[in-house]
Amino acid sequence: MNLGLISILFPFLALVMSFLPAVGPAAPPAVAASQAPGSGSGVDTLGSPAREPAARSSAWQPRPATYGVVVEKDVQLTMSDGVVLRADVHRPAKADGTAAPGRFPVILTQNPYNKNVAGGGGDYFVERGYVWVQSDVRGTGSSAGQWDAFGDREQKDGLEVANWATSSKRTWSNGELGLWGPSYMAINQFFTAAQHPRGLKAMFPIVPAGDVYRDVVASGGQIDAGFIPLWFGLVTGAGLVPPAVNSTRPEATLTTLLQHVSGALGFQVPMLASALLGTDAGYDGPFYTKRSPLSVVDEIDVPTFVTAGQYDIFQRGAPMLFDRMQRNGVDTKLLIGPWTHAEASMGAGLEGSGINGLDEMALRWFDTHLKGLPDSTLDRDVAPVTYHEIGSGKWRTMQSWLGSEVRAKTYALGSTLKPVGGDTILPLPVQGLCSRSTAQWTAGALAIPGCETDNRINDVLGASYETAPATSDLAFSGPLNADLSVSTTGTDGLISVSVEDVAPDGSVDRITGGWQTLRHRAVTASKARTLNGQVVQPWHPFTRSTEQAVRPGQIYRVPVEVFPTGAVIEKGHRLRVTVHSYDVPHLLPNVKQLVRGVAGVVTVHHTTTNPSTLVLPVRR
């Protein structure tokens, strides 16, 4: 889906959102990748300062298109349980429009948004000698069955569809397989790859989630009201478009549509209701673990190129997937751009990154790992990590994520970070509305003019702490930990943290954020990430058994996981931390949290006895 389609669908989705409670298993709307030219590249040495990509050291250019495209629509794929899925097979074509002879490597995309409504982008590869297979996920589009996002049966379908595409029975397949696509289609790549389908040689996931509960469903323990209803509305609405394949078989059309409706009643509605009421779906557990790529990433051993966004809904999880694969010795790379979810899916604005357009990078990746075309300059041109640095607007490279290039540095609220005003936060449920958070957590579909790039109006509603103007650049990259001492007059509540850059003119750029409910403040130390002995990424279990009571007026230490970023506070600018008790429309309390009392007055403490700190992964 492109941005134009999002803008068309958004009023409908807003209407859906007004009727649906807000939560469900995480996965985003799909946006087709597009081309964005760029130039320049470079690689850091371990432990070196941040580098800008150097001038391009090779003359690599994408191969020109040599084929046309011929499409076989709605090919029937019968799964092992008898349910029929349907796929479009895009094949290289001769000048006369007929299929080119021979066998080609296959690129597979598994789409939940109805390939006839929101599918595209893969013909770029077909024109250069690949077959692109795009299937409708079970219970969506023209595929029969009931949708269960990333459930056991859908994961098994992924293996069966992949093996179908590489079977010698397919006269157009040479048995070599790559997985490609953004968003939901990036997430299901991990579940398919973890089952080791026949012929799989490479993946190119664009903005995947890693841990669906913490990444998007309930960041910090409150439900995501900004994105999840929009997403559920999109999948449900696209699934109710009559399947084109059954235009000559109305009875089959009716059967498929009834199965899609039944899936909505059996999956979406119960999940939403459970999350709204604060029952099982409001807590982390086996349901979300099964649907989180981080639970299977250690099974993946094929070269994988991960794309992420600084302001993406999966800002947290995508770098963690890369990190795990790199530590496992997998050939992998990470690209992080200055993008919301929709922008990241398209890879817009790569100029100066050392990476050509996203389609071109995917072609280069697949040419190397599927076609086996020699590319001796790939690793020299594209570093393991390439990210757009907030603050400078420059592209930087690194050798690893949370490796020797960064070191934890602690800033104390009340001393290094001095109070801008008071320490008390009134329970005003408009906090977060006039900020970049609104655009980020609606996948880029909703941004309030003036608020996305300047957070100062929103900061007035919270408690802010900032450094003196920097005497030299302060660069950091990775996750952050806002370890705060707080009290409330209520019996529960949310701590919303914004890490910001204050320019000399007073404008405030929200770099990143983190959230944490007070009752879920428990931390599992064995799963936290540390640098030189300091926690930079706390890990909260978010289970019913680990909830802790909150008593009015008592001070609690609450580590807040602030989502990862790459930024610099330039000389003359100030580092600011602002604390709120809401982040609307991103997060809202469920019924159980409302009953407990989340509307208390929150106070931030920063004394010797009850300190509050921010831990940054500072670039050396």
PDB file of C-alpha atoms in Angstrom, residues 109 119 271:
ATOM      1  CA  THR A 109       5.817 -12.333  -0.220  1.00  0.00           C
ATOM      2  CA  GLY A 119       0.059  -5.516  -3.115  1.00  0.00           C
ATOM      3  CA  MET A 271      -8.682 -10.317  21.401  1.00  0.00           C
TER       4      MET A 271
END
